[in-house]
Tab-separated table of C-alpha atoms in Angstrom:
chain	number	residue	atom	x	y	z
Q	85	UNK	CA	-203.760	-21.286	-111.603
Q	86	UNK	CA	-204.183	-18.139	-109.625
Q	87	UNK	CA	-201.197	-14.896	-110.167
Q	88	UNK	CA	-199.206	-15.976	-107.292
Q	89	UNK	CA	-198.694	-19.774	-107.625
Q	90	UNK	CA	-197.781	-18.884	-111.664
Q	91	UNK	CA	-194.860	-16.122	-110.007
Q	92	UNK	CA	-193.302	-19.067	-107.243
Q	93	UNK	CA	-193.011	-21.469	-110.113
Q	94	UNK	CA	-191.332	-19.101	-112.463
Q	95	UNK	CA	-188.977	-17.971	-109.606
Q	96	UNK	CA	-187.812	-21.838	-108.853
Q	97	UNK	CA	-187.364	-22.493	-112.113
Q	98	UNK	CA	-185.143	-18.994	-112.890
Q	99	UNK	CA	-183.361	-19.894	-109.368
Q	100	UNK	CA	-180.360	-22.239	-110.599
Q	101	UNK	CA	-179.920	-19.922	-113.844
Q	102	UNK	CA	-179.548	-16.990	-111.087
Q	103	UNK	CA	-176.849	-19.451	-109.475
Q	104	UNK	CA	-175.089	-20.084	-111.988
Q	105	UNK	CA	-174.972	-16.777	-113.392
Q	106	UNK	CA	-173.478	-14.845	-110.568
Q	107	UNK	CA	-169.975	-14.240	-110.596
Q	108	UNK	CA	-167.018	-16.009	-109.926
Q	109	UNK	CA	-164.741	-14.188	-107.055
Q	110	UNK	CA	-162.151	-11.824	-108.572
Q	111	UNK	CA	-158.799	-13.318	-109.384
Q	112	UNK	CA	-156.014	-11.654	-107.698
Q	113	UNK	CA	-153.950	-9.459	-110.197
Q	114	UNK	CA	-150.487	-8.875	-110.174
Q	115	UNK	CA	-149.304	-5.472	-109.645
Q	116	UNK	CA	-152.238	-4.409	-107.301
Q	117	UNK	CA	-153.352	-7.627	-105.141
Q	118	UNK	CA	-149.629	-8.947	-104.688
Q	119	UNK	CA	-146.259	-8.253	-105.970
Q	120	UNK	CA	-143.955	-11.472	-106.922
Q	121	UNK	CA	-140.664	-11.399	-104.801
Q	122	UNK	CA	-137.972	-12.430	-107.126
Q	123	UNK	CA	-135.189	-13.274	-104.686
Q	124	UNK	CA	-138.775	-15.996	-102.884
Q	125	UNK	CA	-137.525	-17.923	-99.626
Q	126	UNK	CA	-139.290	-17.942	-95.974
Q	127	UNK	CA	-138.281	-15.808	-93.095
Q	128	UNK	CA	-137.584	-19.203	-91.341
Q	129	UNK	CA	-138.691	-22.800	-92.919
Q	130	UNK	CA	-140.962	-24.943	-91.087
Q	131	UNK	CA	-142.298	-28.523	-92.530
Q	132	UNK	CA	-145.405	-28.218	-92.958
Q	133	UNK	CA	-146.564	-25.027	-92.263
Q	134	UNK	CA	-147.418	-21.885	-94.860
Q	135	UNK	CA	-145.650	-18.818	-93.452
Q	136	UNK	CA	-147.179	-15.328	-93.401
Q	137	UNK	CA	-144.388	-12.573	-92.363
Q	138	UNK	CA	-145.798	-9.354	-91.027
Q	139	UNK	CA	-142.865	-6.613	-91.120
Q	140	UNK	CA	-143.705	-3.776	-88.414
Q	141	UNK	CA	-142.457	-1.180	-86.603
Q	142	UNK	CA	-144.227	-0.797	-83.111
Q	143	UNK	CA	-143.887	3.064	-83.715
Q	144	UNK	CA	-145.623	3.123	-87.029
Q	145	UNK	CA	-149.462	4.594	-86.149
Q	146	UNK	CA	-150.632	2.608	-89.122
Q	147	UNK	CA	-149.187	-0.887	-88.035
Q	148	UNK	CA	-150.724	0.378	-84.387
Q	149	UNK	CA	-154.369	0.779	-86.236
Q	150	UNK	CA	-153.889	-2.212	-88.191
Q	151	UNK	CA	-152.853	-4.406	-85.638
Q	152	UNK	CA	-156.305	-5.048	-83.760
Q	153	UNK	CA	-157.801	-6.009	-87.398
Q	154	UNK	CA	-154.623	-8.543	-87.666
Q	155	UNK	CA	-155.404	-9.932	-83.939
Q	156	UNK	CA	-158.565	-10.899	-85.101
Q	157	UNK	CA	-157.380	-12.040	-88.197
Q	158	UNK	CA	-154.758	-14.456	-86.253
Q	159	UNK	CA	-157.198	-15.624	-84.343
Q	160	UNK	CA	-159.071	-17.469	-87.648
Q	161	UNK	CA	-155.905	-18.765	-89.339
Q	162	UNK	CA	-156.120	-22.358	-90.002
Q	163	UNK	CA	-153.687	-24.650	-88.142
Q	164	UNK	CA	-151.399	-24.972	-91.143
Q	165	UNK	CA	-150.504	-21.667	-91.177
Q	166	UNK	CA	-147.816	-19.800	-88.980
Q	167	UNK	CA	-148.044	-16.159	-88.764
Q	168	UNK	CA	-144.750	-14.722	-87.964
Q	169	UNK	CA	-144.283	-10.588	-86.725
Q	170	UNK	CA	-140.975	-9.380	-88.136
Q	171	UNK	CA	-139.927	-6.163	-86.637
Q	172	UNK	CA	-138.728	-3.474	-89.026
Q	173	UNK	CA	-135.370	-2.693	-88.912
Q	174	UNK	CA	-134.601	0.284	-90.890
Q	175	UNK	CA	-132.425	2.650	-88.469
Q	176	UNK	CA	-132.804	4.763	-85.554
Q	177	UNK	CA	-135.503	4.523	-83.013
Q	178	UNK	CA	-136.819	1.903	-85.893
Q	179	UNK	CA	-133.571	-0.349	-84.363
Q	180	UNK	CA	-134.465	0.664	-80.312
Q	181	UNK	CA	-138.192	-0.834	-80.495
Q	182	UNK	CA	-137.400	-3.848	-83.080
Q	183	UNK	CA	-134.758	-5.019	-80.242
Q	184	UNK	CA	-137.084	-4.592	-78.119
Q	185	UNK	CA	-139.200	-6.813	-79.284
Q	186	UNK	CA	-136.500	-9.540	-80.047
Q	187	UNK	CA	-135.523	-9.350	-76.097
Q	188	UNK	CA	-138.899	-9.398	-74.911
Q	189	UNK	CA	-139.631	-12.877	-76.876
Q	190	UNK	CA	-135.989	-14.054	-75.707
Q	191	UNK	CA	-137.882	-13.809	-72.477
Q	192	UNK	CA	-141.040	-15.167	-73.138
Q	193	UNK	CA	-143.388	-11.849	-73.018
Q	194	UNK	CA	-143.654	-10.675	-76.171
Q	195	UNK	CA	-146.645	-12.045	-77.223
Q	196	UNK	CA	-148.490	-10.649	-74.070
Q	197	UNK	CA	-146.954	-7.480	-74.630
Q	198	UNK	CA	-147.506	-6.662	-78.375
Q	199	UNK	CA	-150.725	-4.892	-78.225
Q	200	UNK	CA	-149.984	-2.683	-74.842
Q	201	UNK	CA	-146.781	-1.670	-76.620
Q	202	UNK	CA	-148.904	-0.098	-79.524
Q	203	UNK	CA	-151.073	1.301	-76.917
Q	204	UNK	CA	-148.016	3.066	-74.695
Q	205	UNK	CA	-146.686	4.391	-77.428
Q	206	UNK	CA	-150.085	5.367	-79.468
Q	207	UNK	CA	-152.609	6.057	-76.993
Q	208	UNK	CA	-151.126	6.182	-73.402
Q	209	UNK	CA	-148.192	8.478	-74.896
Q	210	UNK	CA	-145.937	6.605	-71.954
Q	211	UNK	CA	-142.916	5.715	-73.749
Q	212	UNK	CA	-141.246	7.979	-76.488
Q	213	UNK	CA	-141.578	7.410	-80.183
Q	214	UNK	CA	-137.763	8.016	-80.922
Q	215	UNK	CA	-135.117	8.366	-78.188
Q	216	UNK	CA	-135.824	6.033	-76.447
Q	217	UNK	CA	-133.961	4.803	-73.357
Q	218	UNK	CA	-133.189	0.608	-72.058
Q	219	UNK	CA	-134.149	2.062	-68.665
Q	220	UNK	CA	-137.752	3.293	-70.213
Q	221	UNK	CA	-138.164	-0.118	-72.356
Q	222	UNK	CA	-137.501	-2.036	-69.051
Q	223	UNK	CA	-139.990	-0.633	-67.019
Q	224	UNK	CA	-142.267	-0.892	-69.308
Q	225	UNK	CA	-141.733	-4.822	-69.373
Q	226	UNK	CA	-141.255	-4.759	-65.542
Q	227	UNK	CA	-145.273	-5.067	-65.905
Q	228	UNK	CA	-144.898	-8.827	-67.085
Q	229	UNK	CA	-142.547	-9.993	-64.732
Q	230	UNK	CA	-139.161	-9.054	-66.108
Q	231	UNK	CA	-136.350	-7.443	-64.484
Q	232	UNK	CA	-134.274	-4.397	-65.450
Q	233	UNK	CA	-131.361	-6.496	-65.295
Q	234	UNK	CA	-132.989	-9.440	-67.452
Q	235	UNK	CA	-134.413	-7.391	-70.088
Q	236	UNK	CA	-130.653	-5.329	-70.601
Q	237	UNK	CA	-129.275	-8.639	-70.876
Q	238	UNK	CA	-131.418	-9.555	-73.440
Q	239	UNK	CA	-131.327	-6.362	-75.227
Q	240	UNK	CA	-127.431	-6.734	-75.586
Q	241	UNK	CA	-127.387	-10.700	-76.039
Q	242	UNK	CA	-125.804	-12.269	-79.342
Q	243	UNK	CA	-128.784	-13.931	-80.019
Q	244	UNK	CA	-131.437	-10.513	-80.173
Q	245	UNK	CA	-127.937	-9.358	-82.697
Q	246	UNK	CA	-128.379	-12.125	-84.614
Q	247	UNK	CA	-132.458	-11.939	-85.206
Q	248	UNK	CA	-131.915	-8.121	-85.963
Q	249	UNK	CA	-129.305	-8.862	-88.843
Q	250	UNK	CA	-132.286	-11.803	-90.052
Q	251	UNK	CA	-135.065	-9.347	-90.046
Q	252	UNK	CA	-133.441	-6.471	-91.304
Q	253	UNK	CA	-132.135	-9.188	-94.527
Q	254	UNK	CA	-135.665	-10.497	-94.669
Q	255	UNK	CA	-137.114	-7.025	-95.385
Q	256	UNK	CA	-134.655	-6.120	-97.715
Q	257	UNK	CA	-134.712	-9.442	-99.736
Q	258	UNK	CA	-138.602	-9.368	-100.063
Q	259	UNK	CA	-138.407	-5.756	-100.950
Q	260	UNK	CA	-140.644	-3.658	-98.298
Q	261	UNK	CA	-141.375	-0.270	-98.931
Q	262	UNK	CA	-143.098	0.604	-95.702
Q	263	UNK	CA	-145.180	-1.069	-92.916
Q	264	UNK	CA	-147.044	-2.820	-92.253
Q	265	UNK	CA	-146.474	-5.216	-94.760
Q	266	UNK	CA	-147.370	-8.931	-95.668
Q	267	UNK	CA	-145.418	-11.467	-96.858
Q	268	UNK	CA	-146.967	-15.081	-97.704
Q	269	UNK	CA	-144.234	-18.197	-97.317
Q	270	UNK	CA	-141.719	-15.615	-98.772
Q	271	UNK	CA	-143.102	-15.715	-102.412
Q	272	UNK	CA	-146.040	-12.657	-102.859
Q	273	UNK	CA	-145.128	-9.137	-100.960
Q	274	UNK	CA	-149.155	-8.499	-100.273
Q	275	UNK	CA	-150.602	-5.440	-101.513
Q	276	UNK	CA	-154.135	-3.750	-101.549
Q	277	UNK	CA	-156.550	-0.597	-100.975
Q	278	UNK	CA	-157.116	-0.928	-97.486
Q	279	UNK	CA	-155.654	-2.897	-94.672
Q	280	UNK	CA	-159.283	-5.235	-95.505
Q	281	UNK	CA	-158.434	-5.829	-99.007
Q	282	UNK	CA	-154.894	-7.077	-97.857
Q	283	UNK	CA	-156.328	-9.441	-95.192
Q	284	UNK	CA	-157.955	-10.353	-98.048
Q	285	UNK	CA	-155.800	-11.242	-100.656
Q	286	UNK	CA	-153.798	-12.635	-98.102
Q	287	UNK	CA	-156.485	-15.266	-97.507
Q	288	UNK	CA	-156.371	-15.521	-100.995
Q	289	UNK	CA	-152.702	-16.284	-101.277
Q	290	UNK	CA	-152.457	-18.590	-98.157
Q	291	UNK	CA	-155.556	-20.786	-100.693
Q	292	UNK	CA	-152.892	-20.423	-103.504
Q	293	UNK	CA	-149.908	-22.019	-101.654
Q	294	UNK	CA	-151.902	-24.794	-100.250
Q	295	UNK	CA	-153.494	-25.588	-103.025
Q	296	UNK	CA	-149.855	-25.812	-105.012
Q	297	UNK	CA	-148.799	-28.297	-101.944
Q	298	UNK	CA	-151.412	-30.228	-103.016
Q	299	UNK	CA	-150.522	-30.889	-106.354
């Protein structure tokens, strides 16, 4: 048997050892993949689903360079899983922008306006990062169809009051430090080294609750 045959057959037979040798994925460690919330309960309950809470504040420039890895992210989430943004509430122009974004998804837009509110604020520079005014939120929503008068009715309605005092309990209940932050179905406050490594362990966390459902 010539060299070369001799090397192919000792490489097949090493193969499965090689399989079976490499190593397992890393388990995810308390204290620096995830933190336990103690006081564990969803943002909002839905049968069925596994909830993953993003708390953000639309003038934080880290949420703004996290958010197009998150998009895609979103995009791959499997369809028992409901990914939730939860504005920051934590005073000040914090306050202005999250009611902002409670009015614009009382009227339908916020979803097509996320990004291109990171953007105006980030990279266009067209609205103000603290200070701002209604009359400057509204015409930046005036782009998808809404109304001064609709969006200042929305910004002083009961019911953009009422998700404000939800959000701002949510964050304090799961304990966020900063943004942006990730919450899986209100149990593990997501940590990691980069905003990869918490996608990650997300994913990893989102495998731990279904797998407990099933059970």
């Amino acid at each position: 048997m010539t060299l070369m045959p001799r090397l192919m057959l000792l490489l097949l037979a090493l193969s499965p050892l090689s399989v079976l040798a490499a190593p397992a994925p890393a388990a995810l460690v308390e204290g620096k993949d995830y933190e336990v919330i103690q006081a564990a309960g969803p943002l909002a309950p839905l049968a069925g689903k596994i909830e993953v809470a993003e708390v953000f504040g639309y003038t934080c420039p880290h949420c703004a360079h996290f958010e197009p890895l998150l998009q895609a992210w979103q995009k791959k989430l499997p369809k028992d899983v409901r990914f939730t943004p939860v504005p920051a509430v934590f005073g000040g122009y914090w306050d202005s922008y999250a009611r902002a974004y409670y009015a614009a998804d009382q009227l339908g837009v916020a979803k097509r306006s996320h990004v291109a509110m990171f953007d105006a604020l980030h990279e266009k520079g067209s609205l103000p990062l603290s200070n701002v005014s209604p009359a400057e939120l509204a015409g930046f929503y005036k782009d998808y169809g809404v109304t001064e008068q609709q969006f200042t009715t929305a910004l002083k309605s009961d019911e953009v009051e009422a998700k404000l005092a939800v959000a701002k309990s949510f964050a304090q209940r799961v304990k966020v430090q900063g943004t942006p932050s990730l919450i899986v179905n209100g149990k593990y406050l997501v940590k990691g080294t980069s905003f990869e490594s918490m996608l990650r362990n997300a994913d990893a966390l989102i495998a731990r609750e279904r797998a407990a459902k099933a059970r």
